Amino acid sequence: MARTTPPRPFAPEVLFPALAAHRGTTTRLHPRPGEPAVTDSHVGGPLLWPADAPWPVCTHPHPRDRGRRPQDIRLERFLGEFWLRGGGRPAGEEKQELLRALQDEYEVAGLEDTEPIPLLGVAQFHRRDIPDLPAGPDGCDLLQLFWCPFDRHGETGYGMHVDLRWQRSHEVTDPITRQPEPEVVGYDGYVPEPCVLHPEQVTTYQYGGLLPSELEAAITGWERQPGLQGGARPCYQYELSIPPGWRIGGFASWHVTDPYPMDCASCGQAMALVLTVDSSEWDGGTYSWIPLEDGPSARELMEGTPTKVTVGRWGELNVFGCPADPAHPPRWSVQ
Ligand SMILES: [Zn+2]
Ligand SMILES: [Zn+2]
C-alpha cells in the first residue's frame, strides 16, 4: 500500500513567497513491519552483501564485551506485541520472569577492547526506489547503512559509529546468506526490526535557523499569533519544513545543537544530507504528517515506532555525504 502525506495545514509559499528559494525535496521512507527480501530496499532486513567481501567491523578501541544479545531483544519485542494483542497468556509471574531473563546482560569472555566486532547491518536503499538518493561512486546504485552496537566513539567517548557502503546491485549475484552479528549490543535501540518501505517524495524547506534572518524573523512572528479558532499555534518546524520519520535527502534539523558546518574531512566541501534515521515516524508535535492510509487511529496505536530503532535521546541521526565524491567518508549529527 502506498503512503500519502496529507496536505500541509498552511501553504508555506503563500505565506512566505521567499521560501521558494529554500525549497527542496525529501523522500519519506515510511517503514512498516514486514518481511523484506534481500533485493528490496528496507530497514532491518537481509542486506545484498557479496558473500566474498569482508563484513564491516568496528575497530575503535572501546569495551565491547558486555551487553544484551540481539536475539533476546527481538524475542522480548515479539512477546511484548504478542501478549499485548492477547494471544496466549502465561501466568503473570511466569511472563514477568521470562521478560526479565530476556533483559539480562551477557559477557563475552576474552573479547578485548580493540578486537573487531561486526557492525549491525541496519538498512539498504536502491536508487531505483528512492528519487532523492544521490548517485554512488563508480556507478553504485545501492546504499547500505551499518553502525556499531555501542555508544563509545568520537571526542566525547559516547558517540555513535556509522558506516555507509555502496554496491552495484547487479554485480552482487551471490549475496551472503548468514549475516554476521555482534554477540552482544550496548543498546537495544540499535537493533532494527525488519520493515518494508513505501517511499514517497515530498516538498521540504530549509531548517528555520538556516534561513536568511529576515525570513526567519517573519516566520517566528507568524508563529506567535494565536491559533485559528483557539487551536494550537502554527509551527514552521514541525508542520511545514521538515517531515518526521526515516527519510532520504532534503534538509537536516538542528533543533538540539543549533546548526554547525558539516564539511567533508577529505576535501573540505560542504556536505549534503543523505539520510535521516528517526526514533519515531510521528509524535505529539507531528501528527499532521501521518499518512492518509494509516488513518486517525495511528496516533493511539503506537504505530509511530515501526523500526524500534532509537537514536540519541529519542532523537534523529542525520548522515551527510560529500557531493563532490560520494566515496568520501560520511559525517553525522545526532539531534
Ligand atoms: Zn564501536
Ligand atoms: Zn569530499
PDB file of N, CA, C and O in Angstrom, residues 244-275:
ATOM      1  N   PRO A 244       8.827  14.368   9.827  1.00  0.00           N
ATOM      2  CA  PRO A 244       9.429  13.433  10.771  1.00  0.00           C
ATOM      3  C   PRO A 244       9.633  12.077  10.110  1.00  0.00           C
ATOM      4  O   PRO A 244       9.143  11.828   9.008  1.00  0.00           O
ATOM      5  N   GLY A 245      10.359  11.202  10.769  1.00  0.00           N
ATOM      6  CA  GLY A 245      10.496   9.820  10.296  1.00  0.00           C
ATOM      7  C   GLY A 245      11.727   9.595   9.438  1.00  0.00           C
ATOM      8  O   GLY A 245      12.454  10.535   9.092  1.00  0.00           O
ATOM      9  N   TRP A 246      11.952   8.332   9.108  1.00  0.00           N
ATOM     10  CA  TRP A 246      13.094   7.961   8.254  1.00  0.00           C
ATOM     11  C   TRP A 246      12.909   8.607   6.883  1.00  0.00           C
ATOM     12  O   TRP A 246      11.813   8.567   6.315  1.00  0.00           O
ATOM     13  N   ARG A 247      13.971   9.160   6.327  1.00  0.00           N
ATOM     14  CA  ARG A 247      13.870   9.788   5.014  1.00  0.00           C
ATOM     15  C   ARG A 247      15.244   9.885   4.357  1.00  0.00           C
ATOM     16  O   ARG A 247      16.267   9.731   5.017  1.00  0.00           O
ATOM     17  N   ILE A 248      15.201  10.137   3.056  1.00  0.00           N
ATOM     18  CA  ILE A 248      16.428  10.260   2.251  1.00  0.00           C
ATOM     19  C   ILE A 248      16.438  11.647   1.622  1.00  0.00           C
ATOM     20  O   ILE A 248      15.471  12.050   0.980  1.00  0.00           O
ATOM     21  N   GLY A 249      17.560  12.368   1.798  1.00  0.00           N
ATOM     22  CA  GLY A 249      17.727  13.675   1.172  1.00  0.00           C
ATOM     23  C   GLY A 249      16.951  14.769   1.891  1.00  0.00           C
ATOM     24  O   GLY A 249      16.300  14.534   2.916  1.00  0.00           O
ATOM     25  N   GLY A 250      17.053  15.981   1.359  1.00  0.00           N
ATOM     26  CA  GLY A 250      16.361  17.123   1.956  1.00  0.00           C
ATOM     27  C   GLY A 250      17.251  17.873   2.922  1.00  0.00           C
ATOM     28  O   GLY A 250      18.467  17.969   2.718  1.00  0.00           O
ATOM     29  N   PHE A 251      16.629  18.407   3.977  1.00  0.00           N
ATOM     30  CA  PHE A 251      17.346  19.263   4.930  1.00  0.00           C
ATOM     31  C   PHE A 251      17.399  18.601   6.296  1.00  0.00           C
ATOM     32  O   PHE A 251      16.464  17.924   6.715  1.00  0.00           O
ATOM     33  N   ALA A 252      18.502  18.855   7.011  1.00  0.00           N
ATOM     34  CA  ALA A 252      18.641  18.334   8.372  1.00  0.00           C
ATOM     35  C   ALA A 252      18.035  19.318   9.355  1.00  0.00           C
ATOM     36  O   ALA A 252      18.100  20.527   9.157  1.00  0.00           O
ATOM     37  N   SER A 253      17.481  18.774  10.427  1.00  0.00           N
ATOM     38  CA  SER A 253      17.026  19.607  11.531  1.00  0.00           C
ATOM     39  C   SER A 253      18.175  19.733  12.537  1.00  0.00           C
ATOM     40  O   SER A 253      18.943  18.796  12.743  1.00  0.00           O
ATOM     41  N   TRP A 254      18.272  20.902  13.135  1.00  0.00           N
ATOM     42  CA  TRP A 254      19.360  21.160  14.102  1.00  0.00           C
ATOM     43  C   TRP A 254      18.778  21.626  15.426  1.00  0.00           C
ATOM     44  O   TRP A 254      19.363  22.471  16.104  1.00  0.00           O
ATOM     45  N   HIS A 255      17.645  21.066  15.814  1.00  0.00           N
ATOM     46  CA  HIS A 255      16.910  21.600  16.955  1.00  0.00           C
ATOM     47  C   HIS A 255      17.587  21.318  18.298  1.00  0.00           C
ATOM     48  O   HIS A 255      17.210  21.907  19.299  1.00  0.00           O
ATOM     49  N   VAL A 256      18.563  20.420  18.339  1.00  0.00           N
ATOM     50  CA  VAL A 256      19.219  20.133  19.619  1.00  0.00           C
ATOM     51  C   VAL A 256      20.504  20.953  19.787  1.00  0.00           C
ATOM     52  O   VAL A 256      20.725  21.580  20.816  1.00  0.00           O
ATOM     53  N   THR A 257      21.336  20.961  18.750  1.00  0.00           N
ATOM     54  CA  THR A 257      22.666  21.582  18.900  1.00  0.00           C
ATOM     55  C   THR A 257      22.764  22.977  18.290  1.00  0.00           C
ATOM     56  O   THR A 257      23.770  23.653  18.484  1.00  0.00           O
ATOM     57  N   ASP A 258      21.769  23.407  17.507  1.00  0.00           N
ATOM     58  CA  ASP A 258      21.899  24.550  16.599  1.00  0.00           C
ATOM     59  C   ASP A 258      22.857  24.143  15.472  1.00  0.00           C
ATOM     60  O   ASP A 258      23.701  23.276  15.653  1.00  0.00           O
ATOM     61  N   PRO A 259      22.692  24.783  14.306  1.00  0.00           N
ATOM     62  CA  PRO A 259      23.455  24.340  13.137  1.00  0.00           C
ATOM     63  C   PRO A 259      24.957  24.513  13.321  1.00  0.00           C
ATOM     64  O   PRO A 259      25.413  25.472  13.937  1.00  0.00           O
ATOM     65  N   TYR A 260      25.711  23.553  12.819  1.00  0.00           N
ATOM     66  CA  TYR A 260      27.153  23.738  12.701  1.00  0.00           C
ATOM     67  C   TYR A 260      27.587  23.185  11.351  1.00  0.00           C
ATOM     68  O   TYR A 260      26.908  22.333  10.765  1.00  0.00           O
ATOM     69  N   PRO A 261      28.711  23.691  10.816  1.00  0.00           N
ATOM     70  CA  PRO A 261      29.092  23.309   9.453  1.00  0.00           C
ATOM     71  C   PRO A 261      29.417  21.824   9.365  1.00  0.00           C
ATOM     72  O   PRO A 261      30.003  21.255  10.289  1.00  0.00           O
ATOM     73  N   MET A 262      28.994  21.196   8.269  1.00  0.00           N
ATOM     74  CA  MET A 262      29.268  19.793   8.022  1.00  0.00           C
ATOM     75  C   MET A 262      30.125  19.740   6.760  1.00  0.00           C
ATOM     76  O   MET A 262      29.600  19.666   5.653  1.00  0.00           O
ATOM     77  N   ASP A 263      31.428  19.886   6.912  1.00  0.00           N
ATOM     78  CA  ASP A 263      32.317  19.892   5.756  1.00  0.00           C
ATOM     79  C   ASP A 263      33.042  18.558   5.645  1.00  0.00           C
ATOM     80  O   ASP A 263      33.367  17.933   6.642  1.00  0.00           O
ATOM     81  N   CYS A 264      33.308  18.180   4.397  1.00  0.00           N
ATOM     82  CA  CYS A 264      33.959  16.899   4.129  1.00  0.00           C
ATOM     83  C   CYS A 264      35.385  16.904   4.693  1.00  0.00           C
ATOM     84  O   CYS A 264      36.167  17.815   4.439  1.00  0.00           O
ATOM     85  N   ALA A 265      35.714  15.850   5.455  1.00  0.00           N
ATOM     86  CA  ALA A 265      37.051  15.760   6.054  1.00  0.00           C
ATOM     87  C   ALA A 265      38.116  15.507   4.991  1.00  0.00           C
ATOM     88  O   ALA A 265      39.295  15.789   5.198  1.00  0.00           O
ATOM     89  N   SER A 266      37.701  14.977   3.819  1.00  0.00           N
ATOM     90  CA  SER A 266      38.680  14.664   2.775  1.00  0.00           C
ATOM     91  C   SER A 266      38.972  15.849   1.858  1.00  0.00           C
ATOM     92  O   SER A 266      40.097  16.032   1.422  1.00  0.00           O
ATOM     93  N   CYS A 267      37.924  16.641   1.545  1.00  0.00           N
ATOM     94  CA  CYS A 267      38.123  17.690   0.534  1.00  0.00           C
ATOM     95  C   CYS A 267      37.608  19.058   0.958  1.00  0.00           C
ATOM     96  O   CYS A 267      37.780  20.038   0.238  1.00  0.00           O
ATOM     97  N   GLY A 268      36.970  19.160   2.111  1.00  0.00           N
ATOM     98  CA  GLY A 268      36.538  20.465   2.608  1.00  0.00           C
ATOM     99  C   GLY A 268      35.204  20.955   2.087  1.00  0.00           C
ATOM    100  O   GLY A 268      34.687  21.973   2.547  1.00  0.00           O
ATOM    101  N   GLN A 269      34.630  20.257   1.119  1.00  0.00           N
ATOM    102  CA  GLN A 269      33.351  20.681   0.533  1.00  0.00           C
ATOM    103  C   GLN A 269      32.213  20.547   1.556  1.00  0.00           C
ATOM    104  O   GLN A 269      32.207  19.624   2.378  1.00  0.00           O
ATOM    105  N   ALA A 270      31.262  21.490   1.495  1.00  0.00           N
ATOM    106  CA  ALA A 270      30.081  21.385   2.359  1.00  0.00           C
ATOM    107  C   ALA A 270      29.311  20.112   1.988  1.00  0.00           C
ATOM    108  O   ALA A 270      29.037  19.864   0.813  1.00  0.00           O
ATOM    109  N   MET A 271      28.978  19.317   2.982  1.00  0.00           N
ATOM    110  CA  MET A 271      28.327  18.036   2.710  1.00  0.00           C
ATOM    111  C   MET A 271      26.810  18.216   2.622  1.00  0.00           C
ATOM    112  O   MET A 271      26.271  19.228   3.075  1.00  0.00           O
ATOM    113  N   ALA A 272      26.156  17.210   2.030  1.00  0.00           N
ATOM    114  CA  ALA A 272      24.696  17.259   1.868  1.00  0.00           C
ATOM    115  C   ALA A 272      24.070  16.124   2.670  1.00  0.00           C
ATOM    116  O   ALA A 272      24.658  15.050   2.814  1.00  0.00           O
ATOM    117  N   LEU A 273      22.853  16.367   3.170  1.00  0.00           N
ATOM    118  CA  LEU A 273      22.147  15.330   3.920  1.00  0.00           C
ATOM    119  C   LEU A 273      21.832  14.152   2.997  1.00  0.00           C
ATOM    120  O   LEU A 273      21.255  14.333   1.923  1.00  0.00           O
ATOM    121  N   VAL A 274      22.238  12.974   3.383  1.00  0.00           N
ATOM    122  CA  VAL A 274      21.919  11.775   2.599  1.00  0.00           C
ATOM    123  C   VAL A 274      20.734  11.056   3.215  1.00  0.00           C
ATOM    124  O   VAL A 274      19.787  10.685   2.525  1.00  0.00           O
ATOM    125  N   LEU A 275      20.784  10.860   4.539  1.00  0.00           N
ATOM    126  CA  LEU A 275      19.706  10.081   5.134  1.00  0.00           C
ATOM    127  C   LEU A 275      19.473  10.449   6.581  1.00  0.00           C
ATOM    128  O   LEU A 275      20.386  10.895   7.268  1.00  0.00           O
TER     129      LEU A 275
END
